[in-house]
Amino acid sequence: MTVTRPARLTGAALCAALALIAAVWILKDLAALGSPVDLAWYWAGDHFFLIRGRSATSLTDPVLLAVSAAGAVAALRSRHAASALAATGTVTLALRLPGLWAADSGALVTALAELALAAGLVVTAAAGRRPATAAYERLPTRPPTGRAVTAGVLLAVAAAVLTLWEVYWATELPVEVTVDRLTGGRSVVKPALAPPPGWLAAMLVGLYATAAGSAFARARHSRAFGLLAGGFLAAVGLAEVARAVRYELAAHFDELPTVQQLGLLSAAFGLLAGIAVLVLLAARGTQDPAPTSYGPAGPHTPYGRPGPYGSYGSYGPAGSMPPAPPSPPPPGW
């Protein structure tokens, strides 16, 4: 399946609009905090140093900015950008849906705008597809088996680890706090645009599991969803590892409680696994072999390559001449 040119241009425009909204909020936070370094540490989860104000953005916003920009570039450059547009739209829908019940009016307006743009991306990716119209038109590539299986294993393990952490916190925290972590209730303090932590964890588990399944199946859309999942996995792991290094938790690993040790190990695994998934799936995949058709003169391929018997085209063995025209030739020959 390929994407029509009008659909590609529409998808690129929608992705650019999503990236622009994220960029405007990030610039607003930079103006409020006055320091890109402070904003980066805020995204990493360090909120204790802020004395000049609060940030409305979270780690998901720069990641969504990068994802939207990549989706726009993919739509402009490739006829096979349907999976990239669909992945961008689906993840944006999942992340911005809790903004519909946000108390902040700016976050609510942003959520409505981004949900509309994301829904348009999904519709554009679905409606703009068309089947290959010629035998020589290439289909989207698939990742090689070894790289796909390795990436699938890493993403499946990441999904399992995050699920276990959410089960642990559900058993440790009161029921009302667990519910607030899913819905963004009063007991959860978070940036205005950030999804509730439980909601974000559930979305990431679904993304990692979906990307792992598509990688195991070597589906044509596995690269788009796998790269998206790898980006989130690496970003979350990097933020947690950076925060641990800043407060010298890694240097005193042996002195930490078991829960913090497991959390630091999980963060390190997420960082390394995310980078590995990006490396494994970033390279161009492999093309399916061209189908062999059988005509009256024997097998041949639609690309004019030699068939099993050395033929070029459908005229028989290599070196033979095409058949003579009929005599007398019909009208218009």
Short mmCIF file of C-alpha atoms in Angstrom, two decimals:
data_model
loop_
_atom_site.label_atom_id
_atom_site.label_comp_id
_atom_site.label_asym_id
_atom_site.label_seq_id
_atom_site.Cartn_x
_atom_site.Cartn_y
_atom_site.Cartn_z
CA MET A 1 0.00 0.00 0.00
CA THR A 2 1.16 3.53 -0.82
CA VAL A 3 -0.18 6.96 0.10
CA THR A 4 -1.53 9.40 -2.47
CA ARG A 5 0.24 12.72 -2.87
CA PRO A 6 -2.71 14.81 -1.53
CA ALA A 7 -2.85 12.58 1.56
CA ARG A 8 0.89 12.92 2.09
CA LEU A 9 0.71 16.72 1.89
CA THR A 10 -2.27 16.74 4.25
CA GLY A 11 -0.48 14.47 6.72
CA ALA A 12 2.65 16.62 6.60
CA ALA A 13 0.59 19.74 7.31
CA LEU A 14 -1.18 18.09 10.27
CA CYS A 15 2.13 16.87 11.71
CA ALA A 16 3.63 20.32 11.29
CA ALA A 17 0.67 21.83 13.16
CA LEU A 18 1.18 19.37 16.03
CA ALA A 19 4.88 20.17 16.17
CA LEU A 20 4.11 23.92 16.15
CA ILE A 21 1.72 23.63 19.12
CA ALA A 22 4.32 21.71 21.13
CA ALA A 23 7.03 24.21 20.19
CA VAL A 24 4.89 27.17 21.31
CA TRP A 25 4.32 25.63 24.76
CA ILE A 26 8.01 24.78 25.13
CA LEU A 27 9.03 28.33 24.21
CA LYS A 28 6.50 29.64 26.72
CA ASP A 29 8.05 27.49 29.46
CA LEU A 30 11.53 28.64 28.46
CA ALA A 31 10.42 32.23 28.86
CA ALA A 32 8.95 31.45 32.29
CA LEU A 33 11.93 29.50 33.64
CA GLY A 34 14.64 31.45 31.84
CA SER A 35 16.99 28.49 31.47
CA PRO A 36 16.92 25.56 29.01
CA VAL A 37 18.90 23.52 31.55
CA ASP A 38 16.28 24.07 34.25
CA LEU A 39 13.52 23.08 31.83
CA ALA A 40 15.41 19.94 30.83
CA TRP A 41 15.81 18.92 34.48
CA TYR A 42 12.12 19.60 35.05
CA TRP A 43 11.32 17.23 32.17
CA ALA A 44 13.64 14.68 33.81
CA GLY A 45 11.50 14.78 36.96
CA ASP A 46 13.54 17.15 39.15
CA HIS A 47 10.99 19.69 40.41
CA PHE A 48 12.70 20.74 43.65
CA PHE A 49 14.83 23.57 42.33
CA LEU A 50 12.06 25.66 40.74
CA ILE A 51 11.62 29.05 42.38
CA ARG A 52 10.61 31.19 39.38
CA GLY A 53 7.50 29.33 38.28
CA ARG A 54 6.13 26.07 37.00
CA SER A 55 6.40 24.35 33.67
CA ALA A 56 3.28 23.41 31.73
CA THR A 57 5.14 20.86 29.61
CA SER A 58 6.59 17.48 30.55
CA LEU A 59 8.90 14.93 28.97
CA THR A 60 6.15 13.83 26.59
CA ASP A 61 6.04 17.24 24.88
CA PRO A 62 9.59 17.30 23.42
CA VAL A 63 9.16 13.66 22.42
CA LEU A 64 5.87 14.46 20.66
CA LEU A 65 7.55 17.45 19.01
CA ALA A 66 10.27 15.18 17.60
CA VAL A 67 7.75 12.52 16.58
CA SER A 68 5.52 15.05 14.79
CA ALA A 69 8.48 16.59 12.96
CA ALA A 70 9.67 13.15 11.87
CA GLY A 71 6.15 12.30 10.68
CA ALA A 72 6.04 15.47 8.57
CA VAL A 73 9.40 14.65 6.97
CA ALA A 74 8.35 11.04 6.32
CA ALA A 75 5.10 12.18 4.68
CA LEU A 76 6.97 14.52 2.33
CA ARG A 77 9.70 12.06 1.41
CA SER A 78 8.05 8.65 1.22
CA ARG A 79 5.00 7.16 -0.50
CA HIS A 80 4.89 4.60 2.33
CA ALA A 81 4.28 7.07 5.15
CA ALA A 82 0.85 5.70 6.15
CA SER A 83 2.25 3.81 9.15
CA ALA A 84 4.22 6.84 10.35
CA LEU A 85 1.14 9.08 10.13
CA ALA A 86 -1.05 6.50 11.85
CA ALA A 87 1.46 5.93 14.65
CA THR A 88 1.87 9.66 15.27
CA GLY A 89 -1.88 10.23 15.33
CA THR A 90 -2.62 7.26 17.57
CA VAL A 91 -0.01 8.14 20.19
CA THR A 92 -1.06 11.80 20.22
CA LEU A 93 -4.69 10.79 20.75
CA ALA A 94 -3.73 8.54 23.67
CA LEU A 95 -1.53 11.18 25.34
CA ARG A 96 -3.85 14.16 24.93
CA LEU A 97 -7.17 12.50 25.80
CA PRO A 98 -6.84 13.20 29.58
CA GLY A 99 -6.54 16.89 28.74
CA LEU A 100 -10.28 16.96 28.08
CA TRP A 101 -10.95 16.99 31.82
CA ALA A 102 -8.02 19.25 32.75
CA ALA A 103 -8.77 22.23 34.98
CA ASP A 104 -6.41 24.55 33.08
CA SER A 105 -8.22 26.30 30.21
CA GLY A 106 -5.07 26.50 28.10
CA ALA A 107 -4.44 22.78 28.48
CA LEU A 108 -8.07 22.07 27.54
CA VAL A 109 -7.90 24.15 24.37
CA THR A 110 -4.58 22.53 23.45
CA ALA A 111 -6.00 19.07 24.05
CA LEU A 112 -9.02 19.79 21.82
CA ALA A 113 -6.81 21.14 19.02
CA GLU A 114 -4.31 18.29 19.17
CA LEU A 115 -7.01 15.63 19.39
CA ALA A 116 -8.62 17.05 16.25
CA LEU A 117 -5.27 17.11 14.43
CA ALA A 118 -4.40 13.59 15.58
CA ALA A 119 -7.78 12.24 14.49
CA GLY A 120 -7.20 13.89 11.12
CA LEU A 121 -3.86 12.10 10.86
CA VAL A 122 -5.42 8.70 11.49
CA VAL A 123 -8.20 9.39 8.96
CA THR A 124 -5.69 10.66 6.40
CA ALA A 125 -3.47 7.59 6.82
CA ALA A 126 -6.48 5.28 6.35
CA ALA A 127 -8.27 7.12 3.55
CA GLY A 128 -5.17 8.12 1.60
CA ARG A 129 -3.86 4.62 1.03
CA ARG A 130 -4.09 2.95 -2.34
CA PRO A 131 -2.92 -0.46 -3.57
CA ALA A 132 0.10 -0.78 -5.80
CA THR A 133 -0.99 -0.05 -9.37
CA ALA A 134 1.91 -1.69 -11.18
CA ALA A 135 3.97 -4.80 -10.72
CA TYR A 136 7.18 -2.75 -10.49
CA GLU A 137 5.85 -0.45 -7.72
CA ARG A 138 7.69 -1.27 -4.53
CA LEU A 139 5.90 -2.05 -1.28
CA PRO A 140 7.03 -0.93 2.18
CA THR A 141 10.02 -2.92 3.38
CA ARG A 142 10.11 -5.31 6.32
CA PRO A 143 12.87 -5.38 8.96
CA PRO A 144 15.23 -8.37 8.69
CA THR A 145 14.22 -11.29 10.87
CA GLY A 146 17.13 -11.09 13.31
CA ARG A 147 16.79 -7.38 13.99
CA ALA A 148 13.00 -7.58 14.20
CA VAL A 149 13.01 -10.44 16.72
CA THR A 150 15.67 -8.75 18.87
CA ALA A 151 13.74 -5.48 18.92
CA GLY A 152 10.53 -7.37 19.69
CA VAL A 153 12.10 -9.13 22.66
CA LEU A 154 13.43 -5.86 24.10
CA LEU A 155 10.07 -4.12 23.72
CA ALA A 156 8.18 -7.07 25.20
CA VAL A 157 10.49 -7.09 28.24
CA ALA A 158 10.03 -3.31 28.61
CA ALA A 159 6.25 -3.73 28.56
CA ALA A 160 6.45 -6.48 31.19
CA VAL A 161 8.75 -4.44 33.45
CA LEU A 162 6.51 -1.36 33.32
CA THR A 163 3.44 -3.51 34.00
CA LEU A 164 5.09 -5.02 37.08
CA TRP A 165 5.95 -1.56 38.39
CA GLU A 166 2.37 -0.38 38.00
CA VAL A 167 1.10 -3.48 39.81
CA TYR A 168 3.58 -2.80 42.61
CA TRP A 169 2.47 0.81 43.03
CA ALA A 170 -1.18 -0.23 42.94
CA THR A 171 -0.55 -2.54 45.89
CA GLU A 172 1.54 0.01 47.81
CA LEU A 173 -0.58 3.14 47.39
CA PRO A 174 -4.11 3.77 48.65
CA VAL A 175 -6.93 3.01 46.25
CA GLU A 176 -7.88 6.67 45.80
CA VAL A 177 -4.29 7.58 44.90
CA THR A 178 -4.14 4.71 42.39
CA VAL A 179 -7.33 6.00 40.78
CA ASP A 180 -5.95 9.54 40.72
CA ARG A 181 -2.81 8.29 38.97
CA LEU A 182 -5.08 7.09 36.17
CA THR A 183 -7.47 10.03 36.03
CA GLY A 184 -5.34 12.94 37.21
CA GLY A 185 -7.15 13.58 40.48
CA ARG A 186 -6.26 16.07 43.20
CA SER A 187 -3.62 13.90 44.85
CA VAL A 188 -1.49 13.97 41.67
CA VAL A 189 0.68 17.07 41.12
CA LYS A 190 1.79 17.30 37.51
CA PRO A 191 2.39 19.83 34.71
CA ALA A 192 -0.74 21.12 33.00
CA LEU A 193 -0.14 19.31 29.70
CA ALA A 194 1.23 16.08 31.19
CA PRO A 195 -0.98 12.98 31.19
CA PRO A 196 -1.55 11.34 34.59
CA PRO A 197 1.35 8.99 35.46
CA GLY A 198 -0.82 5.88 35.56
CA TRP A 199 -2.43 6.81 32.24
CA LEU A 200 0.99 7.40 30.69
CA ALA A 201 2.24 4.04 31.95
CA ALA A 202 -0.79 2.24 30.51
CA MET A 203 -0.30 3.98 27.15
CA LEU A 204 3.40 3.07 27.07
CA VAL A 205 2.65 -0.56 27.92
CA GLY A 206 0.19 -0.68 25.03
CA LEU A 207 2.69 0.98 22.69
CA TYR A 208 5.56 -1.33 23.66
CA ALA A 209 3.37 -4.43 23.36
CA THR A 210 1.95 -3.37 19.99
CA ALA A 211 5.40 -2.57 18.62
CA ALA A 212 6.76 -5.89 19.94
CA GLY A 213 3.95 -7.86 18.28
CA SER A 214 4.42 -6.11 14.95
CA ALA A 215 8.19 -6.68 15.15
CA PHE A 216 7.73 -10.41 15.81
CA ALA A 217 5.39 -10.59 12.80
CA ARG A 218 7.77 -8.48 10.68
CA ALA A 219 4.79 -6.38 9.66
CA ARG A 220 5.33 -3.55 7.22
CA HIS A 221 4.31 -1.01 9.87
CA SER A 222 6.68 -2.44 12.48
CA ARG A 223 9.43 0.11 11.79
CA ALA A 224 7.17 3.11 12.43
CA PHE A 225 5.68 1.79 15.66
CA GLY A 226 8.99 0.26 16.79
CA LEU A 227 10.92 3.51 16.32
CA LEU A 228 8.19 5.41 18.15
CA ALA A 229 8.27 2.94 21.05
CA GLY A 230 12.07 2.97 21.12
CA GLY A 231 12.08 6.76 21.28
CA PHE A 232 9.75 6.85 24.28
CA LEU A 233 11.63 4.02 25.99
CA ALA A 234 15.00 5.74 25.56
CA ALA A 235 13.66 9.16 26.62
CA VAL A 236 12.06 7.87 29.83
CA GLY A 237 15.15 5.82 30.70
CA LEU A 238 17.48 8.75 30.03
CA ALA A 239 15.44 11.06 32.27
CA GLU A 240 15.48 8.63 35.19
CA VAL A 241 19.16 7.78 34.81
CA ALA A 242 20.12 11.47 34.58
CA ARG A 243 18.15 12.27 37.73
CA ALA A 244 19.80 9.38 39.58
CA VAL A 245 23.27 10.50 38.50
CA ARG A 246 22.58 14.10 39.52
CA TYR A 247 21.66 13.08 43.05
CA GLU A 248 24.53 10.54 43.20
CA LEU A 249 22.18 7.60 43.61
CA ALA A 250 24.20 5.55 41.14
CA ALA A 251 27.40 6.22 43.10
CA HIS A 252 25.81 4.84 46.28
CA PHE A 253 23.93 2.00 44.61
CA ASP A 254 24.82 -0.54 47.32
CA GLU A 255 23.34 1.68 50.03
CA LEU A 256 19.98 2.16 48.33
CA PRO A 257 16.84 0.28 49.35
CA THR A 258 15.92 -2.66 47.16
CA VAL A 259 13.04 -0.80 45.50
CA GLN A 260 15.30 2.08 44.46
CA GLN A 261 17.93 -0.34 43.20
CA LEU A 262 15.34 -2.09 41.05
CA GLY A 263 14.07 1.27 39.82
CA LEU A 264 17.56 2.36 38.80
CA LEU A 265 18.20 -0.95 37.04
CA SER A 266 14.87 -0.62 35.21
CA ALA A 267 15.80 2.89 34.10
CA ALA A 268 19.20 1.75 32.81
CA PHE A 269 17.57 -1.13 30.95
CA GLY A 270 15.02 1.25 29.41
CA LEU A 271 17.74 3.61 28.19
CA LEU A 272 19.89 0.86 26.67
CA ALA A 273 16.94 -1.08 25.25
CA GLY A 274 15.44 2.05 23.70
CA ILE A 275 18.72 2.94 22.00
CA ALA A 276 19.09 -0.64 20.79
CA VAL A 277 15.57 -0.67 19.32
CA LEU A 278 16.24 2.61 17.50
CA VAL A 279 19.47 1.23 16.04
CA LEU A 280 17.92 -2.10 15.07
CA LEU A 281 14.89 -0.63 13.29
CA ALA A 282 16.36 2.58 11.88
CA ALA A 283 18.17 0.82 9.02
CA ARG A 284 16.30 0.20 5.79
CA GLY A 285 14.45 -3.09 5.73
CA THR A 286 14.36 -5.82 3.11
CA GLN A 287 12.07 -5.93 0.09
CA ASP A 288 9.91 -8.97 -0.56
CA PRO A 289 11.10 -11.00 -3.58
CA ALA A 290 9.34 -10.11 -6.81
CA PRO A 291 6.62 -12.61 -7.77
CA THR A 292 7.30 -14.87 -10.73
CA SER A 293 4.57 -14.98 -13.38
CA TYR A 294 4.06 -17.73 -15.92
CA GLY A 295 3.19 -16.94 -19.49
CA PRO A 296 3.07 -19.04 -22.65
CA ALA A 297 6.82 -18.73 -23.09
CA GLY A 298 7.77 -19.74 -19.56
CA PRO A 299 8.39 -18.06 -16.24
CA HIS A 300 9.54 -14.46 -16.02
CA THR A 301 9.62 -11.66 -13.49
CA PRO A 302 7.74 -8.34 -13.76
CA TYR A 303 10.97 -6.35 -13.43
CA GLY A 304 12.59 -7.75 -16.57
CA ARG A 305 15.11 -9.78 -14.56
CA PRO A 306 16.11 -13.26 -15.63
CA GLY A 307 13.59 -15.98 -14.81
CA PRO A 308 14.56 -19.44 -13.62
CA TYR A 309 15.67 -20.40 -17.13
CA GLY A 310 17.68 -17.26 -17.95
CA SER A 311 14.89 -15.49 -19.82
CA TYR A 312 14.64 -11.70 -20.03
CA GLY A 313 10.99 -10.87 -20.41
CA SER A 314 8.55 -13.47 -21.71
CA TYR A 315 10.10 -14.40 -25.04
CA GLY A 316 11.88 -17.58 -24.08
CA PRO A 317 15.56 -18.44 -23.45
CA ALA A 318 18.22 -15.76 -23.34
CA GLY A 319 19.41 -14.66 -26.77
CA SER A 320 16.21 -15.68 -28.62
CA MET A 321 14.31 -13.17 -30.77
CA PRO A 322 10.72 -12.07 -30.10
CA PRO A 323 8.03 -13.74 -32.22
CA ALA A 324 7.44 -12.36 -35.71
CA PRO A 325 4.37 -10.15 -36.29
CA PRO A 326 1.32 -11.82 -37.83
CA SER A 327 1.02 -11.79 -41.60
CA PRO A 328 -0.85 -10.00 -42.87
CA PRO A 329 -0.70 -7.59 -39.88
CA PRO A 330 -4.06 -6.57 -38.43
CA PRO A 331 -5.21 -2.93 -38.72
CA GLY A 332 -3.31 -0.63 -36.39
CA TRP A 333 -0.35 -3.05 -35.89
#
